[in-house]
Amino acid sequence: MIRIWLILFLCFGLYYKGQTQSKEAIGLIKTSQGDIYIKLFNETPKHKESFIDLAEKNYWDSLTFNRVIPNFVAQAGCPDTEEGFNDPEFLLGPEFVKGITHVYGAVGAGRDDNPEKLSATCQFYIVHNQAGLHRLDNEYTVFGQVIKGMDVVDKIVFAKRDEKDLPLEPVSMEINIIYLTNSEIKKLIDS
């Protein structure tokens, strides 16, 4: 009888452990150059939620990387317009967080020169400068970090481009959200 209780206890313990291991939303950008994985920060909840929402609605799946500059950024999403961004559906107030800065591989929300520093959530960029771009700190919201795929970002930014930094050969993308445990994230990074 004790043996049965011990087996049940162990089985329940293993089941419970599996149930308590929470999963994190990870952005997966599938490009024509390869895959990029992004950890989305809980510290910037509005931007994280917006990124997940747009990805789940397939918003970016018909768009491309529209501005690529080596040692600066790979930018994608809705294109810049002369009048700036004025669609309130895609505008969010800034979420500047101490300690979350424009380091190599940081993912930030694009914006125009609006004085409120409202983000255009339909546009994002990935920092491609090894030293970071700290002049952008507290000017643009950083809401994620590339955890795998900076080699793909290298391919994208070093593509031939025109005078407006648009790749001559379009770099298509499809963005999905995958949910992984911490151990699965570690395995992904180590692979």
CSV table of C-alpha atoms in Angstrom, one decimal:
chain,number,residue,atom,x,y,z
A,1,MET,CA,0.0,0.0,0.0
A,2,ILE,CA,2.8,2.4,0.9
A,3,ARG,CA,4.4,1.6,-2.5
A,4,ILE,CA,1.2,2.7,-4.3
A,5,TRP,CA,1.0,5.9,-2.4
A,6,LEU,CA,4.7,6.6,-3.1
A,7,ILE,CA,4.2,6.1,-6.8
A,8,LEU,CA,1.1,8.3,-6.8
A,9,PHE,CA,2.9,11.0,-4.9
A,10,LEU,CA,5.8,10.9,-7.3
A,11,CYS,CA,3.5,11.0,-10.3
A,12,PHE,CA,1.5,13.9,-8.9
A,13,GLY,CA,4.8,15.7,-8.0
A,14,LEU,CA,6.1,15.4,-11.6
A,15,TYR,CA,2.7,16.4,-13.0
A,16,TYR,CA,2.5,19.4,-10.7
A,17,LYS,CA,6.1,20.5,-11.5
A,18,GLY,CA,5.3,20.4,-15.2
A,19,GLN,CA,2.2,22.5,-14.6
A,20,THR,CA,4.0,25.1,-12.6
A,21,GLN,CA,6.7,25.7,-15.1
A,22,SER,CA,5.4,28.9,-16.7
A,23,LYS,CA,5.9,29.7,-20.3
A,24,GLU,CA,7.2,33.0,-21.8
A,25,ALA,CA,6.0,34.6,-25.0
A,26,ILE,CA,8.9,34.7,-27.5
A,27,GLY,CA,8.8,36.6,-30.8
A,28,LEU,CA,9.9,34.5,-33.7
A,29,ILE,CA,10.7,36.5,-36.8
A,30,LYS,CA,11.0,34.1,-39.8
A,31,THR,CA,12.8,36.0,-42.6
A,32,SER,CA,14.0,35.1,-46.0
A,33,GLN,CA,17.5,35.2,-44.4
A,34,GLY,CA,16.7,33.0,-41.4
A,35,ASP,CA,15.0,33.1,-38.0
A,36,ILE,CA,15.3,35.7,-35.2
A,37,TYR,CA,14.1,34.9,-31.7
A,38,ILE,CA,13.1,37.8,-29.4
A,39,LYS,CA,12.6,37.8,-25.6
A,40,LEU,CA,9.8,40.3,-24.9
A,41,PHE,CA,10.2,42.2,-21.6
A,42,ASN,CA,7.5,42.0,-18.9
A,43,GLU,CA,8.8,45.5,-17.7
A,44,THR,CA,7.2,47.1,-20.9
A,45,PRO,CA,3.8,45.5,-20.7
A,46,LYS,CA,2.0,47.7,-23.2
A,47,HIS,CA,4.6,47.3,-25.9
A,48,LYS,CA,4.9,43.5,-25.2
A,49,GLU,CA,1.1,43.1,-25.4
A,50,SER,CA,1.0,45.2,-28.6
A,51,PHE,CA,3.7,43.1,-30.3
A,52,ILE,CA,2.0,39.9,-29.4
A,53,ASP,CA,-1.4,41.2,-30.6
A,54,LEU,CA,0.0,42.4,-34.0
A,55,ALA,CA,1.9,39.1,-34.5
A,56,GLU,CA,-1.2,37.0,-33.7
A,57,LYS,CA,-3.2,39.1,-36.2
A,58,ASN,CA,-0.4,38.5,-38.8
A,59,TYR,CA,0.0,42.2,-39.2
A,60,TRP,CA,3.7,42.1,-40.3
A,61,ASP,CA,3.4,39.0,-42.5
A,62,SER,CA,3.1,41.1,-45.8
A,63,LEU,CA,5.7,43.6,-44.8
A,64,THR,CA,9.5,43.7,-45.1
A,65,PHE,CA,12.6,45.2,-43.4
A,66,ASN,CA,12.4,48.7,-44.8
A,67,ARG,CA,15.5,50.4,-43.4
A,68,VAL,CA,18.8,48.6,-42.9
A,69,ILE,CA,22.0,50.3,-41.8
A,70,PRO,CA,25.1,48.4,-40.7
A,71,ASN,CA,26.3,49.3,-37.2
A,72,PHE,CA,22.9,51.1,-36.6
A,73,VAL,CA,19.6,49.2,-37.0
A,74,ALA,CA,17.5,46.7,-39.0
A,75,GLN,CA,14.1,48.3,-39.1
A,76,ALA,CA,10.8,46.6,-40.1
A,77,GLY,CA,7.1,47.1,-40.1
A,78,CYS,CA,5.0,49.9,-41.3
A,79,PRO,CA,7.0,52.3,-43.5
A,80,ASP,CA,7.9,55.9,-42.5
A,81,THR,CA,5.6,58.5,-43.9
A,82,GLU,CA,6.2,62.2,-44.5
A,83,GLU,CA,3.3,63.1,-42.2
A,84,GLY,CA,4.6,60.7,-39.4
A,85,PHE,CA,2.5,58.3,-37.5
A,86,ASN,CA,-1.0,59.4,-36.7
A,87,ASP,CA,-3.1,56.3,-36.4
A,88,PRO,CA,-4.0,56.1,-32.7
A,89,GLU,CA,-4.5,52.3,-33.0
A,90,PHE,CA,-0.7,52.0,-33.3
A,91,LEU,CA,0.5,54.7,-30.9
A,92,LEU,CA,1.6,53.9,-27.4
A,93,GLY,CA,3.0,56.1,-24.6
A,94,PRO,CA,6.7,55.5,-23.8
A,95,GLU,CA,7.8,52.8,-21.4
A,96,PHE,CA,11.3,53.8,-20.4
A,97,VAL,CA,12.8,51.3,-17.8
A,98,LYS,CA,16.0,51.9,-15.9
A,99,GLY,CA,18.4,49.2,-16.9
A,100,ILE,CA,16.8,48.3,-20.2
A,101,THR,CA,18.8,50.2,-22.8
A,102,HIS,CA,19.8,50.1,-26.5
A,103,VAL,CA,22.4,47.4,-26.3
A,104,TYR,CA,23.4,45.2,-29.2
A,105,GLY,CA,20.4,43.1,-30.2
A,106,ALA,CA,17.9,45.3,-28.3
A,107,VAL,CA,14.4,45.5,-30.0
A,108,GLY,CA,12.8,48.9,-29.9
A,109,ALA,CA,9.6,50.6,-31.1
A,110,GLY,CA,9.9,53.1,-33.9
A,111,ARG,CA,8.5,56.6,-33.7
A,112,ASP,CA,8.5,59.9,-35.5
A,113,ASP,CA,9.6,63.2,-33.9
A,114,ASN,CA,6.5,63.6,-31.8
A,115,PRO,CA,7.2,65.5,-28.5
A,116,GLU,CA,5.3,62.9,-26.4
A,117,LYS,CA,7.7,60.2,-27.7
A,118,LEU,CA,4.8,58.0,-28.6
A,119,SER,CA,5.8,54.7,-30.2
A,120,ALA,CA,4.5,53.5,-33.5
A,121,THR,CA,4.0,49.9,-32.5
A,122,CYS,CA,3.6,48.8,-36.0
A,123,GLN,CA,7.3,49.5,-36.6
A,124,PHE,CA,10.2,48.0,-34.7
A,125,TYR,CA,14.0,47.9,-35.0
A,126,ILE,CA,16.9,45.8,-33.9
A,127,VAL,CA,20.1,47.5,-32.7
A,128,HIS,CA,23.0,46.4,-34.8
A,129,ASN,CA,25.8,48.4,-33.1
A,130,GLN,CA,28.2,46.2,-31.0
A,131,ALA,CA,28.7,49.2,-28.6
A,132,GLY,CA,24.9,49.8,-28.4
A,133,LEU,CA,23.0,53.0,-29.3
A,134,HIS,CA,22.7,54.7,-25.9
A,135,ARG,CA,21.9,58.1,-27.4
A,136,LEU,CA,18.5,56.5,-28.1
A,137,ASP,CA,17.9,55.6,-24.4
A,138,ASN,CA,14.9,57.3,-22.9
A,139,GLU,CA,14.0,58.5,-26.4
A,140,TYR,CA,12.7,55.2,-27.9
A,141,THR,CA,11.1,52.3,-26.0
A,142,VAL,CA,13.1,49.1,-25.8
A,143,PHE,CA,10.7,46.2,-25.3
A,144,GLY,CA,12.8,43.1,-26.2
A,145,GLN,CA,16.1,41.5,-26.9
A,146,VAL,CA,17.3,39.1,-29.6
A,147,ILE,CA,18.2,35.9,-27.9
A,148,LYS,CA,19.1,34.0,-31.1
A,149,GLY,CA,19.6,35.1,-34.7
A,150,MET,CA,21.9,38.1,-34.7
A,151,ASP,CA,23.8,36.3,-37.5
A,152,VAL,CA,20.5,36.7,-39.5
A,153,VAL,CA,20.4,40.4,-38.6
A,154,ASP,CA,24.0,40.7,-39.9
A,155,LYS,CA,22.8,39.3,-43.3
A,156,ILE,CA,19.9,41.7,-43.4
A,157,VAL,CA,21.8,44.9,-42.6
A,158,PHE,CA,24.7,44.0,-45.0
A,159,ALA,CA,22.3,43.4,-47.9
A,160,LYS,CA,22.7,45.8,-50.9
A,161,ARG,CA,20.4,48.8,-50.4
A,162,ASP,CA,19.3,52.0,-52.1
A,163,GLU,CA,19.9,55.6,-51.1
A,164,LYS,CA,17.0,55.4,-48.6
A,165,ASP,CA,18.6,52.3,-46.9
A,166,LEU,CA,15.9,50.0,-48.3
A,167,PRO,CA,17.2,46.5,-49.3
A,168,LEU,CA,17.3,46.1,-53.1
A,169,GLU,CA,16.1,42.6,-52.7
A,170,PRO,CA,13.2,42.7,-50.2
A,171,VAL,CA,13.6,40.8,-46.9
A,172,SER,CA,10.2,39.3,-46.2
A,173,MET,CA,9.1,38.3,-42.7
A,174,GLU,CA,6.5,36.4,-40.9
A,175,ILE,CA,6.2,37.0,-37.1
A,176,ASN,CA,4.8,34.4,-34.7
A,177,ILE,CA,4.6,34.1,-31.0
A,178,ILE,CA,5.8,30.9,-29.4
A,179,TYR,CA,5.6,30.0,-25.8
A,180,LEU,CA,8.6,28.4,-24.1
A,181,THR,CA,9.6,27.5,-20.6
A,182,ASN,CA,12.9,28.8,-19.2
A,183,SER,CA,14.6,25.5,-19.9
A,184,GLU,CA,13.3,25.5,-23.5
A,185,ILE,CA,14.6,29.1,-23.9
A,186,LYS,CA,18.0,28.1,-22.5
A,187,LYS,CA,18.1,25.1,-24.9
A,188,LEU,CA,17.2,27.4,-27.8
A,189,ILE,CA,20.0,29.9,-26.9
A,190,ASP,CA,22.5,27.1,-26.5
A,191,SER,CA,21.7,25.4,-29.8
